């Protein structure tokens, strides 16, 4: 059974950096698309970044382009989110997610693409 466990969250000052990790347990890690989502207080969960199982360039929501980097290490079964130039608006619970291709494509921001979710890790950016 697939499990995802996030780590690396914490408190950081505005302008600082943080790296989140998500450990994947299960078979065929390389066959999963991977995503990062976040939920700020009082807001809906929103898409942040994704890597498709088929490869290609990493994908990002506009608000984090140039600041965040998603990457995967297949040897370690781990996906990362490097966050630089953090802003108070980035404060949220961050979730990693994984999903297999289901025969159709709804887009990287669609939660329907992801079958498994981590428990979330808190990121707080102080001003």
PDB file of N, CA, C and O in Angstrom, residues 7-21 36-38 48-49 60 64 66-71 80-87 89-95 121-125:
ATOM      1  N   UNK A   7       7.991  15.938   5.360  1.00  0.00           N
ATOM      2  CA  UNK A   7       8.824  16.453   6.431  1.00  0.00           C
ATOM      3  C   UNK A   7       9.507  17.724   5.944  1.00  0.00           C
ATOM      4  O   UNK A   7       9.523  18.014   4.749  1.00  0.00           O
ATOM      5  N   UNK A   8      10.069  18.471   6.866  1.00  0.00           N
ATOM      6  CA  UNK A   8      10.834  19.654   6.513  1.00  0.00           C
ATOM      7  C   UNK A   8      10.136  20.969   6.755  1.00  0.00           C
ATOM      8  O   UNK A   8      10.729  22.038   6.549  1.00  0.00           O
ATOM      9  N   UNK A   9       8.890  20.933   7.173  1.00  0.00           N
ATOM     10  CA  UNK A   9       8.185  22.164   7.459  1.00  0.00           C
ATOM     11  C   UNK A   9       8.706  22.824   8.721  1.00  0.00           C
ATOM     12  O   UNK A   9       9.455  22.231   9.495  1.00  0.00           O
ATOM     13  N   UNK A  10       8.313  24.068   8.916  1.00  0.00           N
ATOM     14  CA  UNK A  10       8.745  24.798  10.087  1.00  0.00           C
ATOM     15  C   UNK A  10       8.497  26.271   9.949  1.00  0.00           C
ATOM     16  O   UNK A  10       7.738  26.716   9.085  1.00  0.00           O
ATOM     17  N   UNK A  11       9.143  27.032  10.805  1.00  0.00           N
ATOM     18  CA  UNK A  11       9.028  28.481  10.825  1.00  0.00           C
ATOM     19  C   UNK A  11      10.242  29.099  10.164  1.00  0.00           C
ATOM     20  O   UNK A  11      11.382  28.740  10.478  1.00  0.00           O
ATOM     21  N   UNK A  12       9.999  30.031   9.257  1.00  0.00           N
ATOM     22  CA  UNK A  12      11.080  30.694   8.558  1.00  0.00           C
ATOM     23  C   UNK A  12      10.720  32.163   8.363  1.00  0.00           C
ATOM     24  O   UNK A  12       9.549  32.517   8.241  1.00  0.00           O
ATOM     25  N   UNK A  13      11.729  33.008   8.335  1.00  0.00           N
ATOM     26  CA  UNK A  13      11.519  34.430   8.130  1.00  0.00           C
ATOM     27  C   UNK A  13      11.299  34.730   6.655  1.00  0.00           C
ATOM     28  O   UNK A  13      11.815  34.024   5.783  1.00  0.00           O
ATOM     29  N   UNK A  14      10.527  35.753   6.372  1.00  0.00           N
ATOM     30  CA  UNK A  14      10.301  36.160   4.993  1.00  0.00           C
ATOM     31  C   UNK A  14      11.624  36.372   4.275  1.00  0.00           C
ATOM     32  O   UNK A  14      12.549  36.981   4.812  1.00  0.00           O
ATOM     33  N   UNK A  15      11.706  35.865   3.055  1.00  0.00           N
ATOM     34  CA  UNK A  15      12.929  35.924   2.284  1.00  0.00           C
ATOM     35  C   UNK A  15      13.815  34.712   2.448  1.00  0.00           C
ATOM     36  O   UNK A  15      14.776  34.545   1.683  1.00  0.00           O
ATOM     37  N   UNK A  16      13.503  33.876   3.405  1.00  0.00           N
ATOM     38  CA  UNK A  16      14.288  32.694   3.669  1.00  0.00           C
ATOM     39  C   UNK A  16      13.898  31.521   2.797  1.00  0.00           C
ATOM     40  O   UNK A  16      13.052  31.631   1.905  1.00  0.00           O
ATOM     41  N   UNK A  17      14.522  30.379   3.075  1.00  0.00           N
ATOM     42  CA  UNK A  17      14.322  29.179   2.279  1.00  0.00           C
ATOM     43  C   UNK A  17      13.978  27.993   3.160  1.00  0.00           C
ATOM     44  O   UNK A  17      14.312  27.948   4.348  1.00  0.00           O
ATOM     45  N   UNK A  18      13.332  27.028   2.547  1.00  0.00           N
ATOM     46  CA  UNK A  18      12.958  25.802   3.224  1.00  0.00           C
ATOM     47  C   UNK A  18      12.841  24.707   2.175  1.00  0.00           C
ATOM     48  O   UNK A  18      12.409  24.975   1.047  1.00  0.00           O
ATOM     49  N   UNK A  19      13.224  23.499   2.528  1.00  0.00           N
ATOM     50  CA  UNK A  19      13.063  22.371   1.622  1.00  0.00           C
ATOM     51  C   UNK A  19      12.166  21.320   2.252  1.00  0.00           C
ATOM     52  O   UNK A  19      12.466  20.801   3.336  1.00  0.00           O
ATOM     53  N   UNK A  20      11.092  21.001   1.569  1.00  0.00           N
ATOM     54  CA  UNK A  20      10.188  19.958   2.005  1.00  0.00           C
ATOM     55  C   UNK A  20      10.546  18.650   1.320  1.00  0.00           C
ATOM     56  O   UNK A  20      10.939  18.633   0.152  1.00  0.00           O
ATOM     57  N   UNK A  21      10.402  17.562   2.044  1.00  0.00           N
ATOM     58  CA  UNK A  21      10.629  16.234   1.499  1.00  0.00           C
ATOM     59  C   UNK A  21       9.371  15.403   1.659  1.00  0.00           C
ATOM     60  O   UNK A  21       8.599  15.596   2.598  1.00  0.00           O
ATOM     61  N   UNK A  36       2.593  18.785  -5.360  1.00  0.00           N
ATOM     62  CA  UNK A  36       2.543  19.484  -4.081  1.00  0.00           C
ATOM     63  C   UNK A  36       1.348  20.428  -4.093  1.00  0.00           C
ATOM     64  O   UNK A  36       1.142  21.166  -5.064  1.00  0.00           O
ATOM     65  N   UNK A  37       0.586  20.382  -3.023  1.00  0.00           N
ATOM     66  CA  UNK A  37      -0.548  21.264  -2.816  1.00  0.00           C
ATOM     67  C   UNK A  37      -0.396  21.943  -1.466  1.00  0.00           C
ATOM     68  O   UNK A  37       0.394  21.500  -0.626  1.00  0.00           O
ATOM     69  N   UNK A  38      -1.156  22.994  -1.253  1.00  0.00           N
ATOM     70  CA  UNK A  38      -1.120  23.662   0.042  1.00  0.00           C
ATOM     71  C   UNK A  38      -2.491  24.214   0.392  1.00  0.00           C
ATOM     72  O   UNK A  38      -3.314  24.498  -0.480  1.00  0.00           O
ATOM     73  N   UNK A  48       0.264  23.628  -6.214  1.00  0.00           N
ATOM     74  CA  UNK A  48       1.521  24.367  -6.157  1.00  0.00           C
ATOM     75  C   UNK A  48       2.466  23.959  -7.282  1.00  0.00           C
ATOM     76  O   UNK A  48       2.942  24.796  -8.038  1.00  0.00           O
ATOM     77  N   UNK A  49       2.742  22.662  -7.398  1.00  0.00           N
ATOM     78  CA  UNK A  49       3.725  22.190  -8.368  1.00  0.00           C
ATOM     79  C   UNK A  49       3.497  20.720  -8.664  1.00  0.00           C
ATOM     80  O   UNK A  49       2.869  20.008  -7.877  1.00  0.00           O
ATOM     81  N   UNK A  60       4.350  24.530 -12.399  1.00  0.00           N
ATOM     82  CA  UNK A  60       4.138  25.361 -11.221  1.00  0.00           C
ATOM     83  C   UNK A  60       2.944  26.280 -11.401  1.00  0.00           C
ATOM     84  O   UNK A  60       2.628  26.710 -12.521  1.00  0.00           O
ATOM     85  N   UNK A  64       4.321  30.855  -7.583  1.00  0.00           N
ATOM     86  CA  UNK A  64       5.571  30.322  -7.050  1.00  0.00           C
ATOM     87  C   UNK A  64       6.647  30.161  -8.109  1.00  0.00           C
ATOM     88  O   UNK A  64       7.774  29.767  -7.776  1.00  0.00           O
ATOM     89  N   UNK A  66       9.716  30.633 -10.307  1.00  0.00           N
ATOM     90  CA  UNK A  66      10.946  31.343 -10.046  1.00  0.00           C
ATOM     91  C   UNK A  66      11.397  31.278  -8.610  1.00  0.00           C
ATOM     92  O   UNK A  66      12.536  31.662  -8.306  1.00  0.00           O
ATOM     93  N   UNK A  67      10.534  30.817  -7.726  1.00  0.00           N
ATOM     94  CA  UNK A  67      10.876  30.730  -6.307  1.00  0.00           C
ATOM     95  C   UNK A  67      10.928  29.289  -5.802  1.00  0.00           C
ATOM     96  O   UNK A  67      11.765  28.953  -4.974  1.00  0.00           O
ATOM     97  N   UNK A  68      10.025  28.449  -6.289  1.00  0.00           N
ATOM     98  CA  UNK A  68       9.939  27.060  -5.844  1.00  0.00           C
ATOM     99  C   UNK A  68      10.469  26.126  -6.926  1.00  0.00           C
ATOM    100  O   UNK A  68      10.335  26.397  -8.123  1.00  0.00           O
ATOM    101  N   UNK A  69      11.030  25.007  -6.492  1.00  0.00           N
ATOM    102  CA  UNK A  69      11.507  23.989  -7.411  1.00  0.00           C
ATOM    103  C   UNK A  69      11.070  22.619  -6.919  1.00  0.00           C
ATOM    104  O   UNK A  69      11.369  22.242  -5.787  1.00  0.00           O
ATOM    105  N   UNK A  70      10.365  21.894  -7.763  1.00  0.00           N
ATOM    106  CA  UNK A  70       9.990  20.524  -7.449  1.00  0.00           C
ATOM    107  C   UNK A  70      10.971  19.583  -8.138  1.00  0.00           C
ATOM    108  O   UNK A  70      11.383  19.817  -9.273  1.00  0.00           O
ATOM    109  N   UNK A  71      11.353  18.532  -7.446  1.00  0.00           N
ATOM    110  CA  UNK A  71      12.261  17.546  -8.012  1.00  0.00           C
ATOM    111  C   UNK A  71      11.973  16.187  -7.403  1.00  0.00           C
ATOM    112  O   UNK A  71      11.306  16.084  -6.367  1.00  0.00           O
ATOM    113  N   UNK A  80      10.828  16.353  -3.629  1.00  0.00           N
ATOM    114  CA  UNK A  80      11.210  17.520  -2.859  1.00  0.00           C
ATOM    115  C   UNK A  80      10.501  18.767  -3.376  1.00  0.00           C
ATOM    116  O   UNK A  80      10.116  18.854  -4.542  1.00  0.00           O
ATOM    117  N   UNK A  81      10.364  19.718  -2.490  1.00  0.00           N
ATOM    118  CA  UNK A  81       9.934  21.048  -2.874  1.00  0.00           C
ATOM    119  C   UNK A  81      10.880  22.043  -2.223  1.00  0.00           C
ATOM    120  O   UNK A  81      10.816  22.265  -1.014  1.00  0.00           O
ATOM    121  N   UNK A  82      11.766  22.606  -3.024  1.00  0.00           N
ATOM    122  CA  UNK A  82      12.675  23.633  -2.556  1.00  0.00           C
ATOM    123  C   UNK A  82      11.972  24.978  -2.659  1.00  0.00           C
ATOM    124  O   UNK A  82      11.535  25.364  -3.744  1.00  0.00           O
ATOM    125  N   UNK A  83      11.867  25.682  -1.556  1.00  0.00           N
ATOM    126  CA  UNK A  83      11.145  26.940  -1.506  1.00  0.00           C
ATOM    127  C   UNK A  83      12.111  28.052  -1.127  1.00  0.00           C
ATOM    128  O   UNK A  83      12.676  28.047  -0.031  1.00  0.00           O
ATOM    129  N   UNK A  84      12.303  28.989  -2.033  1.00  0.00           N
ATOM    130  CA  UNK A  84      13.168  30.136  -1.811  1.00  0.00           C
ATOM    131  C   UNK A  84      12.346  31.417  -1.828  1.00  0.00           C
ATOM    132  O   UNK A  84      11.221  31.441  -2.315  1.00  0.00           O
ATOM    133  N   UNK A  85      12.936  32.477  -1.310  1.00  0.00           N
ATOM    134  CA  UNK A  85      12.277  33.787  -1.280  1.00  0.00           C
ATOM    135  C   UNK A  85      10.868  33.689  -0.725  1.00  0.00           C
ATOM    136  O   UNK A  85       9.906  34.222  -1.290  1.00  0.00           O
ATOM    137  N   UNK A  86      10.752  33.015   0.384  1.00  0.00           N
ATOM    138  CA  UNK A  86       9.436  32.770   0.969  1.00  0.00           C
ATOM    139  C   UNK A  86       8.765  34.061   1.419  1.00  0.00           C
ATOM    140  O   UNK A  86       9.430  34.993   1.884  1.00  0.00           O
ATOM    141  N   UNK A  87       7.465  34.081   1.275  1.00  0.00           N
ATOM    142  CA  UNK A  87       6.640  35.219   1.633  1.00  0.00           C
ATOM    143  C   UNK A  87       5.597  34.792   2.651  1.00  0.00           C
ATOM    144  O   UNK A  87       5.244  33.615   2.720  1.00  0.00           O
ATOM    145  N   UNK A  89       2.561  35.030   2.493  1.00  0.00           N
ATOM    146  CA  UNK A  89       1.455  34.425   1.760  1.00  0.00           C
ATOM    147  C   UNK A  89       1.677  32.944   1.469  1.00  0.00           C
ATOM    148  O   UNK A  89       0.738  32.244   1.087  1.00  0.00           O
ATOM    149  N   UNK A  90       2.900  32.469   1.639  1.00  0.00           N
ATOM    150  CA  UNK A  90       3.194  31.054   1.450  1.00  0.00           C
ATOM    151  C   UNK A  90       2.847  30.219   2.677  1.00  0.00           C
ATOM    152  O   UNK A  90       2.939  28.984   2.624  1.00  0.00           O
ATOM    153  N   UNK A  91       2.471  30.862   3.758  1.00  0.00           N
ATOM    154  CA  UNK A  91       2.113  30.139   4.972  1.00  0.00           C
ATOM    155  C   UNK A  91       0.917  29.228   4.717  1.00  0.00           C
ATOM    156  O   UNK A  91      -0.139  29.681   4.278  1.00  0.00           O
ATOM    157  N   UNK A  92       1.099  27.951   4.986  1.00  0.00           N
ATOM    158  CA  UNK A  92       0.054  26.970   4.711  1.00  0.00           C
ATOM    159  C   UNK A  92       0.515  25.604   5.189  1.00  0.00           C
ATOM    160  O   UNK A  92       1.683  25.402   5.537  1.00  0.00           O
ATOM    161  N   UNK A  93      -0.411  24.668   5.199  1.00  0.00           N
ATOM    162  CA  UNK A  93      -0.067  23.266   5.338  1.00  0.00           C
ATOM    163  C   UNK A  93       0.200  22.727   3.941  1.00  0.00           C
ATOM    164  O   UNK A  93      -0.638  22.866   3.044  1.00  0.00           O
ATOM    165  N   UNK A  94       1.354  22.132   3.751  1.00  0.00           N
ATOM    166  CA  UNK A  94       1.755  21.623   2.448  1.00  0.00           C
ATOM    167  C   UNK A  94       1.590  20.113   2.397  1.00  0.00           C
ATOM    168  O   UNK A  94       2.000  19.396   3.316  1.00  0.00           O
ATOM    169  N   UNK A  95       1.001  19.632   1.314  1.00  0.00           N
ATOM    170  CA  UNK A  95       0.723  18.227   1.121  1.00  0.00           C
ATOM    171  C   UNK A  95       1.404  17.722  -0.145  1.00  0.00           C
ATOM    172  O   UNK A  95       1.378  18.394  -1.173  1.00  0.00           O
ATOM    173  N   UNK A 121       2.492  19.037   6.154  1.00  0.00           N
ATOM    174  CA  UNK A 121       3.498  19.627   7.024  1.00  0.00           C
ATOM    175  C   UNK A 121       3.320  21.143   7.024  1.00  0.00           C
ATOM    176  O   UNK A 121       3.104  21.756   5.982  1.00  0.00           O
ATOM    177  N   UNK A 122       3.391  21.729   8.198  1.00  0.00           N
ATOM    178  CA  UNK A 122       3.119  23.151   8.357  1.00  0.00           C
ATOM    179  C   UNK A 122       4.326  23.989   7.972  1.00  0.00           C
ATOM    180  O   UNK A 122       5.443  23.739   8.432  1.00  0.00           O
ATOM    181  N   UNK A 123       4.083  24.990   7.146  1.00  0.00           N
ATOM    182  CA  UNK A 123       5.087  25.987   6.802  1.00  0.00           C
ATOM    183  C   UNK A 123       4.560  27.346   7.236  1.00  0.00           C
ATOM    184  O   UNK A 123       3.475  27.752   6.819  1.00  0.00           O
ATOM    185  N   UNK A 124       5.314  28.022   8.077  1.00  0.00           N
ATOM    186  CA  UNK A 124       4.927  29.335   8.560  1.00  0.00           C
ATOM    187  C   UNK A 124       6.025  30.330   8.216  1.00  0.00           C
ATOM    188  O   UNK A 124       7.183  30.136   8.595  1.00  0.00           O
ATOM    189  N   UNK A 125       5.656  31.384   7.519  1.00  0.00           N
ATOM    190  CA  UNK A 125       6.603  32.414   7.100  1.00  0.00           C
ATOM    191  C   UNK A 125       6.263  33.696   7.837  1.00  0.00           C
ATOM    192  O   UNK A 125       5.171  34.247   7.674  1.00  0.00           O
TER     193      UNK A 125
END
